[in-house]
Short mmCIF file of C-alpha atoms in Angstrom, two decimals:
data_model
loop_
_atom_site.label_atom_id
_atom_site.label_comp_id
_atom_site.label_asym_id
_atom_site.label_seq_id
_atom_site.Cartn_x
_atom_site.Cartn_y
_atom_site.Cartn_z
CA MET A 1 53.09 -76.49 -14.33
CA THR A 2 52.79 -80.19 -13.67
CA HIS A 3 51.66 -81.68 -10.40
CA PRO A 4 54.18 -81.56 -7.52
CA PRO A 5 56.80 -84.29 -7.61
CA GLN A 6 56.20 -87.08 -5.13
CA GLY A 7 58.91 -89.41 -6.17
CA PRO A 8 62.03 -88.11 -7.10
CA GLY A 9 72.50 -87.42 -4.92
CA PRO A 10 74.24 -89.42 -4.52
CA GLY A 11 77.94 -89.08 -3.60
CA PRO A 12 80.99 -90.78 -5.10
CA GLY A 13 82.27 -93.93 -3.41
CA ALA A 14 85.76 -94.66 -2.17
CA GLY A 15 87.77 -97.85 -2.00
CA THR A 16 87.73 -100.89 -4.25
CA PRO A 17 87.24 -104.63 -3.65
CA ASP A 18 90.33 -106.59 -2.67
CA TRP A 19 91.32 -109.36 -5.03
CA VAL A 20 91.99 -112.65 -3.28
CA THR A 21 94.69 -114.73 -4.94
CA ALA A 22 95.78 -118.25 -4.13
CA GLY A 23 99.51 -119.06 -4.09
CA TRP A 24 101.00 -122.33 -5.30
CA ASP A 25 103.36 -124.35 -3.09
CA THR A 26 106.41 -125.03 -5.30
CA HIS A 27 108.18 -127.25 -2.77
CA GLN A 28 107.74 -130.90 -3.76
CA SER A 29 109.04 -133.95 -1.87
CA ALA A 30 107.62 -136.48 -4.34
CA PRO A 31 107.32 -136.73 -8.09
CA ALA A 32 104.80 -134.31 -9.44
CA ALA A 33 101.40 -135.73 -10.26
CA PRO A 34 100.07 -135.38 -13.79
CA ALA A 35 98.69 -131.91 -14.39
CA PRO A 36 94.89 -131.83 -14.20
CA ALA A 37 92.91 -130.95 -17.26
CA PRO A 38 92.38 -127.20 -17.48
CA GLU A 39 89.03 -126.02 -16.24
CA SER A 40 86.90 -123.59 -18.17
CA PRO A 41 87.26 -120.10 -16.71
CA GLN A 42 84.54 -118.97 -14.37
CA PRO A 43 83.25 -115.40 -14.46
CA SER A 44 84.53 -113.32 -11.60
CA THR A 45 82.01 -112.05 -9.08
CA LYS A 46 84.27 -109.16 -8.06
CA ARG A 47 83.76 -105.66 -9.38
CA ALA A 48 86.65 -104.12 -11.29
CA ALA A 49 88.50 -101.26 -9.66
CA GLY A 50 87.76 -97.68 -10.65
CA ARG A 51 84.59 -95.99 -11.85
CA ASP A 52 82.04 -98.08 -13.68
CA ARG A 53 81.00 -95.97 -16.64
CA TYR A 54 77.86 -98.03 -17.22
CA LEU A 55 76.60 -96.98 -13.80
CA ASP A 56 77.65 -93.39 -14.51
CA LEU A 57 75.65 -93.50 -17.76
CA LEU A 58 72.58 -94.81 -15.93
CA ARG A 59 72.79 -91.99 -13.37
CA THR A 60 73.04 -89.39 -16.15
CA PHE A 61 70.03 -90.82 -17.94
CA ALA A 62 68.11 -90.90 -14.65
CA LEU A 63 68.78 -87.21 -13.99
CA VAL A 64 67.69 -86.21 -17.50
CA ARG A 65 64.53 -88.28 -17.18
CA VAL A 66 63.69 -86.63 -13.84
CA VAL A 67 63.99 -83.16 -15.35
CA VAL A 68 61.81 -84.08 -18.34
CA TYR A 69 59.20 -85.67 -16.08
CA HIS A 70 58.99 -82.63 -13.82
CA ILE A 71 58.37 -80.41 -16.84
CA TYR A 72 55.86 -82.54 -18.74
CA GLY A 73 54.44 -84.74 -15.98
CA TRP A 74 54.06 -87.70 -18.35
CA ALA A 75 53.01 -90.68 -16.22
CA TRP A 76 54.42 -93.19 -18.71
CA LEU A 77 57.95 -91.94 -18.02
CA THR A 78 57.76 -93.49 -14.53
CA ILE A 79 57.23 -96.85 -16.21
CA VAL A 80 59.68 -96.52 -19.10
CA PHE A 81 62.61 -95.71 -16.78
CA PRO A 82 62.31 -95.73 -12.96
CA SER A 83 64.90 -93.01 -12.36
CA MET A 84 64.71 -92.88 -8.59
CA GLY A 85 65.02 -96.64 -8.19
CA VAL A 86 68.11 -96.52 -10.39
CA MET A 87 69.66 -93.63 -8.43
CA PHE A 88 69.10 -95.36 -5.08
CA ALA A 89 70.51 -98.64 -6.42
CA LEU A 90 73.66 -96.94 -7.67
CA ALA A 91 74.07 -95.13 -4.34
CA GLY A 92 73.63 -98.46 -2.55
CA ALA A 93 76.37 -100.06 -4.66
CA LEU A 94 78.76 -97.23 -3.85
CA MET A 95 77.84 -97.45 -0.18
CA ALA A 96 78.62 -101.19 -0.11
CA ARG A 97 81.99 -100.49 -1.70
CA SER A 98 82.78 -97.74 0.82
CA LEU A 99 81.77 -99.89 3.81
CA LYS A 100 84.93 -101.90 3.40
CA ARG A 101 86.18 -99.05 5.61
CA PRO A 102 84.92 -98.36 9.18
CA ALA A 103 81.18 -97.67 9.10
CA TRP A 104 81.13 -94.53 11.24
CA GLY A 105 83.68 -92.79 9.04
CA VAL A 106 81.75 -93.70 5.89
CA ILE A 107 78.48 -92.36 7.32
CA LYS A 108 80.15 -89.10 8.36
CA SER A 109 81.65 -88.75 4.88
CA ARG A 110 78.28 -89.28 3.16
CA VAL A 111 76.47 -86.85 5.47
CA ARG A 112 79.22 -84.27 5.04
CA ARG A 113 78.86 -84.43 1.26
CA LEU A 114 75.11 -83.97 1.51
CA LEU A 115 74.73 -81.12 3.98
CA PRO A 116 76.61 -78.10 2.53
CA PRO A 117 74.63 -78.16 -0.77
CA LEU A 118 71.42 -78.48 1.27
CA TRP A 119 72.39 -75.57 3.52
CA LEU A 120 73.03 -73.35 0.51
CA PHE A 121 69.68 -74.34 -0.98
CA GLY A 122 67.90 -73.56 2.29
CA ALA A 123 69.73 -70.24 2.64
CA ALA A 124 68.40 -69.21 -0.77
CA VAL A 125 64.85 -70.59 -0.66
CA VAL A 126 63.69 -70.17 2.96
CA PRO A 127 64.25 -66.37 3.10
CA LEU A 128 62.28 -66.03 -0.16
CA MET A 129 59.38 -67.84 1.51
CA PHE A 130 59.52 -65.37 4.42
CA LEU A 131 59.72 -62.39 2.06
CA ALA A 132 56.60 -63.68 0.29
CA GLY A 133 54.71 -63.47 3.59
CA TRP A 134 54.91 -67.02 4.92
CA ASP A 135 54.77 -67.55 8.68
CA PRO A 136 55.60 -71.16 9.68
CA GLY A 137 53.93 -70.64 13.07
CA ASN A 138 50.61 -69.70 11.42
CA ASP A 139 50.73 -72.16 8.54
CA PRO A 140 47.32 -73.91 8.40
CA ASN A 141 49.04 -77.15 7.43
CA GLN A 142 51.20 -77.16 10.57
CA THR A 143 50.34 -77.53 14.24
CA GLY A 144 51.41 -74.64 16.44
CA ASN A 145 55.15 -74.10 16.55
CA TRP A 146 55.90 -77.33 14.69
CA GLY A 147 56.30 -75.26 11.54
CA TRP A 148 59.29 -73.48 13.08
CA ILE A 149 60.75 -76.73 14.43
CA LYS A 150 60.49 -78.42 11.02
CA LEU A 151 62.68 -75.70 9.54
CA LEU A 152 65.55 -77.65 11.12
CA ASN A 153 65.12 -80.19 8.34
CA TYR A 154 66.84 -77.65 6.08
CA LEU A 155 69.90 -78.18 8.29
CA LEU A 156 69.63 -81.97 8.74
CA PRO A 157 66.95 -83.69 6.60
CA VAL A 158 65.79 -86.35 9.04
CA GLY A 159 62.14 -85.48 8.39
CA SER A 160 59.93 -83.75 5.86
CA PRO A 161 60.87 -80.13 5.08
CA VAL A 162 58.25 -77.51 5.80
CA TYR A 163 57.08 -75.10 3.10
CA PRO A 164 53.88 -73.23 2.23
CA LEU A 165 51.55 -74.94 -0.23
CA SER A 166 50.70 -71.51 -1.56
CA VAL A 167 52.46 -68.21 -1.00
CA GLY A 168 52.20 -64.83 -2.68
CA HIS A 169 49.24 -64.15 -4.95
CA GLU A 170 47.87 -64.98 -8.38
CA GLY A 171 49.33 -62.82 -11.10
CA GLY A 172 52.63 -62.36 -9.28
CA LEU A 173 56.04 -63.00 -10.77
CA LEU A 174 56.02 -66.61 -9.57
CA ASP A 175 53.25 -69.16 -9.35
CA PRO A 176 51.79 -69.22 -5.78
CA GLU A 177 52.86 -72.89 -5.53
CA TRP A 178 56.51 -72.17 -6.34
CA ALA A 179 57.76 -73.04 -2.85
CA MET A 180 56.10 -76.45 -2.95
CA TYR A 181 57.71 -77.24 -6.30
CA ALA A 182 61.12 -75.91 -5.27
CA ALA A 183 61.19 -77.98 -2.07
CA GLY A 184 59.79 -81.10 -3.75
CA PRO A 185 63.17 -82.82 -4.34
CA LEU A 186 64.11 -82.63 -0.65
CA TRP A 187 62.28 -85.89 0.08
CA TYR A 188 65.14 -87.62 -1.78
CA LEU A 189 67.75 -86.23 0.60
CA ARG A 190 65.72 -87.45 3.58
CA THR A 191 65.38 -90.97 2.18
CA TYR A 192 69.04 -91.03 1.15
CA LEU A 193 70.11 -90.00 4.65
CA TRP A 194 67.99 -92.70 6.28
CA LEU A 195 69.41 -95.37 3.97
CA VAL A 196 72.99 -94.20 4.55
CA VAL A 197 72.57 -94.40 8.33
CA ALA A 198 70.90 -97.82 8.06
CA SER A 199 73.46 -99.20 5.59
CA PRO A 200 75.86 -100.88 8.05
CA LEU A 201 72.95 -102.88 9.52
CA LEU A 202 71.41 -103.51 6.09
CA LEU A 203 74.72 -104.73 4.67
CA TRP A 204 75.27 -106.98 7.70
CA ALA A 205 71.83 -108.51 7.13
CA PHE A 206 72.36 -108.73 3.37
CA ARG A 207 75.54 -110.78 3.75
CA ARG A 208 73.62 -113.32 5.85
CA VAL A 209 70.20 -113.42 4.20
CA PRO A 210 70.54 -111.52 0.90
CA TRP A 211 67.15 -112.26 -0.64
CA VAL A 212 65.28 -111.58 2.58
CA THR A 213 67.05 -108.22 2.86
CA MET A 214 66.22 -107.33 -0.75
CA LEU A 215 62.58 -108.42 -0.66
CA ALA A 216 61.62 -107.36 2.88
CA PRO A 217 61.23 -103.68 1.88
CA LEU A 218 58.58 -104.71 -0.66
CA GLY A 219 56.64 -106.32 2.17
CA LEU A 220 57.06 -103.21 4.33
CA THR A 221 55.77 -101.08 1.44
CA ALA A 222 52.73 -103.35 1.17
CA VAL A 223 51.98 -102.49 4.80
CA VAL A 224 52.75 -98.76 5.03
CA GLY A 225 52.21 -97.76 1.40
CA THR A 226 48.70 -99.13 0.90
CA ASP A 227 46.92 -97.65 3.95
CA LEU A 228 46.88 -101.10 5.55
CA VAL A 229 48.73 -99.41 8.40
CA GLU A 230 48.63 -95.62 8.32
CA ILE A 231 51.43 -93.73 10.04
CA PRO A 232 50.46 -90.06 10.30
CA GLY A 233 52.58 -87.01 9.65
CA SER A 234 56.09 -86.67 8.33
CA THR A 235 57.15 -89.89 10.07
CA GLY A 236 54.79 -91.81 7.82
CA TYR A 237 56.19 -90.17 4.69
CA ALA A 238 59.75 -90.90 5.81
CA ILE A 239 59.07 -94.58 6.53
CA GLU A 240 57.16 -94.96 3.27
CA GLY A 241 60.01 -93.45 1.23
CA PHE A 242 62.52 -95.68 3.01
CA ALA A 243 60.43 -98.78 2.33
CA VAL A 244 59.81 -97.99 -1.35
CA TYR A 245 63.48 -97.62 -2.23
CA ALA A 246 65.34 -99.79 0.31
CA GLY A 247 64.90 -102.78 -1.99
CA CYS A 248 66.68 -100.96 -4.83
CA TRP A 249 69.38 -99.88 -2.37
CA ALA A 250 69.90 -103.54 -1.43
CA LEU A 251 70.06 -104.45 -5.13
CA GLY A 252 73.01 -102.08 -5.26
CA PHE A 253 74.59 -104.20 -2.52
CA ALA A 254 73.91 -107.31 -4.62
CA HIS A 255 75.58 -105.74 -7.64
CA GLU A 256 78.68 -104.72 -5.71
CA GLU A 257 78.95 -108.02 -3.82
CA GLY A 258 78.47 -110.13 -6.97
CA VAL A 259 75.27 -111.87 -5.80
CA LEU A 260 73.39 -111.22 -9.04
CA ARG A 261 76.26 -112.57 -11.15
CA ARG A 262 76.37 -115.82 -9.19
CA LEU A 263 72.75 -116.64 -10.07
CA PRO A 264 71.64 -118.07 -13.42
CA ARG A 265 70.49 -115.06 -15.39
CA TYR A 266 67.15 -116.63 -16.29
CA VAL A 267 66.29 -116.94 -12.59
CA THR A 268 66.86 -113.26 -11.90
CA ILE A 269 64.99 -112.19 -15.05
CA SER A 270 62.04 -114.45 -14.27
CA VAL A 271 61.69 -113.22 -10.68
CA ALA A 272 62.11 -109.60 -11.77
CA ALA A 273 59.51 -109.94 -14.54
CA PHE A 274 57.00 -111.45 -12.10
CA ILE A 275 57.51 -108.62 -9.59
CA MET A 276 57.21 -106.00 -12.35
CA ALA A 277 54.01 -107.60 -13.63
CA PHE A 278 52.57 -107.40 -10.13
CA GLY A 279 53.53 -103.74 -9.97
CA LEU A 280 51.71 -102.92 -13.20
CA TRP A 281 48.68 -104.93 -12.08
CA TRP A 282 48.57 -103.04 -8.79
CA ALA A 283 49.00 -99.69 -10.53
CA ALA A 284 46.17 -100.44 -12.96
CA GLY A 285 43.82 -101.07 -10.06
CA HIS A 286 44.92 -98.05 -8.00
CA GLN A 287 45.18 -95.23 -10.49
CA THR A 288 45.10 -91.67 -9.23
CA LYS A 289 43.99 -88.49 -10.99
CA PHE A 290 47.37 -88.61 -12.71
CA GLY A 291 46.68 -92.07 -14.12
CA MET A 292 49.28 -94.83 -13.74
CA ASP A 293 51.90 -92.47 -12.39
CA LEU A 294 53.99 -94.79 -10.23
CA ASN A 295 55.21 -91.87 -8.13
CA GLU A 296 51.69 -91.66 -6.71
CA ILE A 297 51.31 -95.44 -6.11
CA PRO A 298 53.97 -96.58 -3.58
CA LEU A 299 53.60 -100.36 -3.89
CA ALA A 300 53.63 -100.18 -7.69
CA GLN A 301 56.67 -97.90 -7.59
CA ALA A 302 58.54 -100.23 -5.23
CA THR A 303 57.86 -103.43 -7.18
CA TRP A 304 58.28 -102.03 -10.70
CA SER A 305 61.49 -100.21 -9.76
CA PHE A 306 62.89 -103.29 -8.03
CA GLY A 307 62.34 -105.52 -11.05
CA ALA A 308 63.58 -102.98 -13.60
CA VAL A 309 66.72 -102.22 -11.58
CA ALA A 310 67.46 -105.94 -11.18
CA ILE A 311 67.34 -106.39 -14.96
CA LEU A 312 69.51 -103.32 -15.60
CA LEU A 313 72.12 -104.62 -13.14
CA VAL A 314 72.10 -108.27 -14.17
CA TYR A 315 72.95 -107.21 -17.72
CA ALA A 316 75.48 -104.62 -16.55
CA PRO A 317 78.75 -104.58 -18.46
CA SER A 318 81.86 -103.39 -16.65
CA TRP A 319 82.89 -100.34 -18.65
CA GLN A 320 86.04 -98.53 -17.65
CA GLN A 321 85.38 -96.26 -20.65
CA LEU A 322 82.20 -95.49 -22.55
CA PRO A 323 82.23 -97.59 -25.73
CA GLY A 324 81.33 -96.73 -29.30
CA ARG A 325 78.83 -93.93 -29.81
CA PHE A 326 78.49 -93.41 -26.08
CA ALA A 327 82.07 -92.13 -26.00
CA ARG A 328 81.01 -88.80 -27.49
CA TRP A 329 78.99 -88.15 -24.32
CA ASP A 330 81.88 -88.90 -21.98
CA LYS A 331 82.40 -85.33 -20.75
CA LEU A 332 78.68 -84.77 -20.21
CA VAL A 333 78.33 -88.03 -18.29
CA THR A 334 81.30 -87.07 -16.11
CA LEU A 335 79.86 -83.61 -15.48
CA PHE A 336 76.45 -84.97 -14.47
CA ASN A 337 77.99 -87.50 -12.10
CA ASN A 338 80.27 -84.90 -10.51
CA ARG A 339 77.34 -82.51 -10.04
CA ALA A 340 74.45 -84.92 -9.43
CA VAL A 341 73.45 -83.35 -6.10
CA THR A 342 73.47 -79.81 -7.54
CA ILE A 343 71.41 -80.80 -10.57
CA TYR A 344 68.84 -82.74 -8.58
CA LEU A 345 68.56 -80.27 -5.72
CA TRP A 346 68.05 -77.17 -7.88
CA HIS A 347 66.29 -78.42 -11.02
CA ASN A 348 62.74 -77.93 -9.76
CA ALA A 349 63.39 -74.37 -8.60
CA LEU A 350 64.94 -73.63 -11.99
CA ILE A 351 61.93 -75.12 -13.77
CA VAL A 352 59.71 -72.72 -11.83
CA ALA A 353 62.02 -69.85 -12.85
CA THR A 354 61.56 -70.63 -16.56
CA ILE A 355 57.84 -69.82 -16.40
CA PRO A 356 58.04 -66.01 -15.90
CA MET A 357 61.02 -65.86 -18.27
CA ILE A 358 59.06 -67.42 -21.13
CA SER A 359 55.90 -65.52 -20.18
CA GLU A 360 57.70 -62.27 -20.94
CA LEU A 361 57.57 -63.22 -24.61
CA TYR A 362 53.81 -62.59 -24.68
CA GLY A 363 54.46 -58.89 -24.16
CA LEU A 364 56.78 -58.43 -27.14
CA PRO A 365 55.40 -55.92 -29.67
CA PHE A 366 55.63 -58.27 -32.66
CA MET A 367 53.63 -61.07 -30.99
CA THR A 368 50.37 -61.69 -32.84
CA GLU A 369 47.41 -63.71 -31.65
CA GLY A 370 48.56 -66.63 -33.76
CA SER A 371 52.11 -66.56 -32.43
CA MET A 372 50.77 -66.37 -28.88
CA ARG A 373 48.77 -69.54 -29.50
CA VAL A 374 51.89 -71.26 -30.81
CA LEU A 375 53.85 -70.14 -27.75
CA THR A 376 51.12 -71.47 -25.46
CA ALA A 377 51.06 -74.82 -27.28
CA THR A 378 54.85 -75.17 -27.07
CA PHE A 379 55.37 -73.62 -23.63
CA GLN A 380 56.69 -76.80 -22.00
CA PHE A 381 59.06 -77.39 -24.91
CA TRP A 382 60.63 -73.98 -24.32
CA MET A 383 60.84 -74.77 -20.61
CA LEU A 384 62.83 -77.87 -21.54
CA VAL A 385 65.09 -75.84 -23.83
CA LEU A 386 65.69 -73.12 -21.23
CA ILE A 387 66.25 -75.38 -18.22
CA TRP A 388 69.63 -76.71 -19.42
CA PRO A 389 71.45 -73.36 -19.64
CA LEU A 390 69.97 -72.48 -16.24
CA ILE A 391 71.32 -75.75 -14.82
CA ALA A 392 74.69 -74.93 -16.39
CA VAL A 393 74.69 -71.53 -14.65
CA MET A 394 73.86 -73.21 -11.35
CA ILE A 395 76.67 -75.73 -11.80
CA LEU A 396 79.13 -72.91 -12.44
CA SER A 397 77.92 -70.77 -9.56
CA VAL A 398 77.35 -73.28 -6.72
CA GLY A 399 78.38 -76.73 -7.97
CA TRP A 400 81.91 -76.34 -6.62
CA LEU A 401 80.41 -76.74 -3.13
CA GLU A 402 80.12 -80.47 -3.85
CA ASP A 403 83.90 -80.59 -4.20
CA VAL A 404 84.39 -78.68 -0.96
CA ALA A 405 81.97 -81.03 0.84
CA ALA A 406 83.91 -84.03 -0.52
CA ARG A 407 87.24 -82.40 0.45
CA ARG A 408 88.37 -82.17 -3.15
CA ARG A 409 89.92 -79.29 -5.01
CA PRO A 410 86.99 -77.07 -6.17
CA ARG A 411 86.33 -77.07 -9.91
CA LEU A 412 83.83 -75.01 -11.88
CA TRP A 413 83.11 -77.38 -14.75
CA PRO A 414 84.34 -80.90 -13.86
CA THR A 415 84.16 -82.85 -17.12
CA THR A 416 87.11 -85.03 -16.17
CA ALA A 417 87.91 -87.14 -13.14
CA PRO A 418 89.87 -85.40 -10.36
CA ARG A 419 93.62 -85.63 -10.89
CA ARG A 420 95.47 -88.00 -8.60
CA GLY A 421 97.37 -85.10 -7.16
CA SER A 422 94.19 -83.30 -6.12
CA PRO A 423 93.91 -82.87 -2.34
CA ARG A 424 91.46 -85.35 -0.90
CA ARG A 425 91.09 -86.86 2.52
CA ARG A 426 89.06 -89.85 3.51
CA ALA A 427 86.73 -89.56 6.43
#
């Protein structure tokens, strides 16, 4: 099993930008002046109504990359495609679109969509930890009764969830570190919740000083993510996660508000490339035992993700439908976007579950020493093969809870957009 994930859903937005049109006064009291020469059309800075399939495609690719990374642990994947930066940027864009409605209602809607899937996850995982012999009050990594108090984060993820670093015993059905891996993705829900709550203030600041709002989180990461100022405990982890990805969240604002499209493209690309170069330079000088794994190097993660996301968004087409060869993946892209929370929340636990399933093959009577060596050499490949049907089973069994949380008609396998007649209430 790879090292525990330290870096790495999102919910669908509501509302669309209002188009502002100028009317012509047709009443004339004097002879009409000569018509002015037609001006060359200027690109609109407004986002088109409806779902942007380019952003949906990016989210799908990000989810697939996360799953592959958590199986293989390849550090270079964090550089090739910064999945978590992309996911936070897309969530930020949807949040900016939704905040055209009253802020309190939008926050309640986002939190409501997040909590029921989390509660189901906690109801399944926490009892298994207890059955394996874990006692939060006697956990050596917790102080006194704080272990019990931190269990509340499985109800509302304002802080770091508590889990045993090791539970059970070697040689058991599951790896002793299974709980740590299963609970690993919960940091994302905490950071997402913090950013949702902060969004009205962040968007207010962004509309006044956009570049300061986008770049300030990089400065905060340089303070709290480099041990320049060390904040102990779960509060430190929460602030660090917020700082690392708030810049990408604000880039989502910039995409939705049209800020990136109003700038000359070469300016955005140049600034992004400089920030990314700094990120790689910092990562090269602060490598961990996992090498240049950006998930383990906060400042490198923040700067590289920021620059990469800016480039992805500045070149973003506005696709109402997937074009060309991408069209064949339309149903899969729709499914992944409709079940993003389910896939992200459960994928690590399902990865852990593949290990004993594949290990059973060693005991088959026809397995020779040579075939066992082949199985060992390809073990992670078979984990990758097996994880997708397990994710499909999870989507079918619990994914409908995302619809219930969003007050939509529950569907088992949502490969199309909800019908207009489907019950749905805004909050």
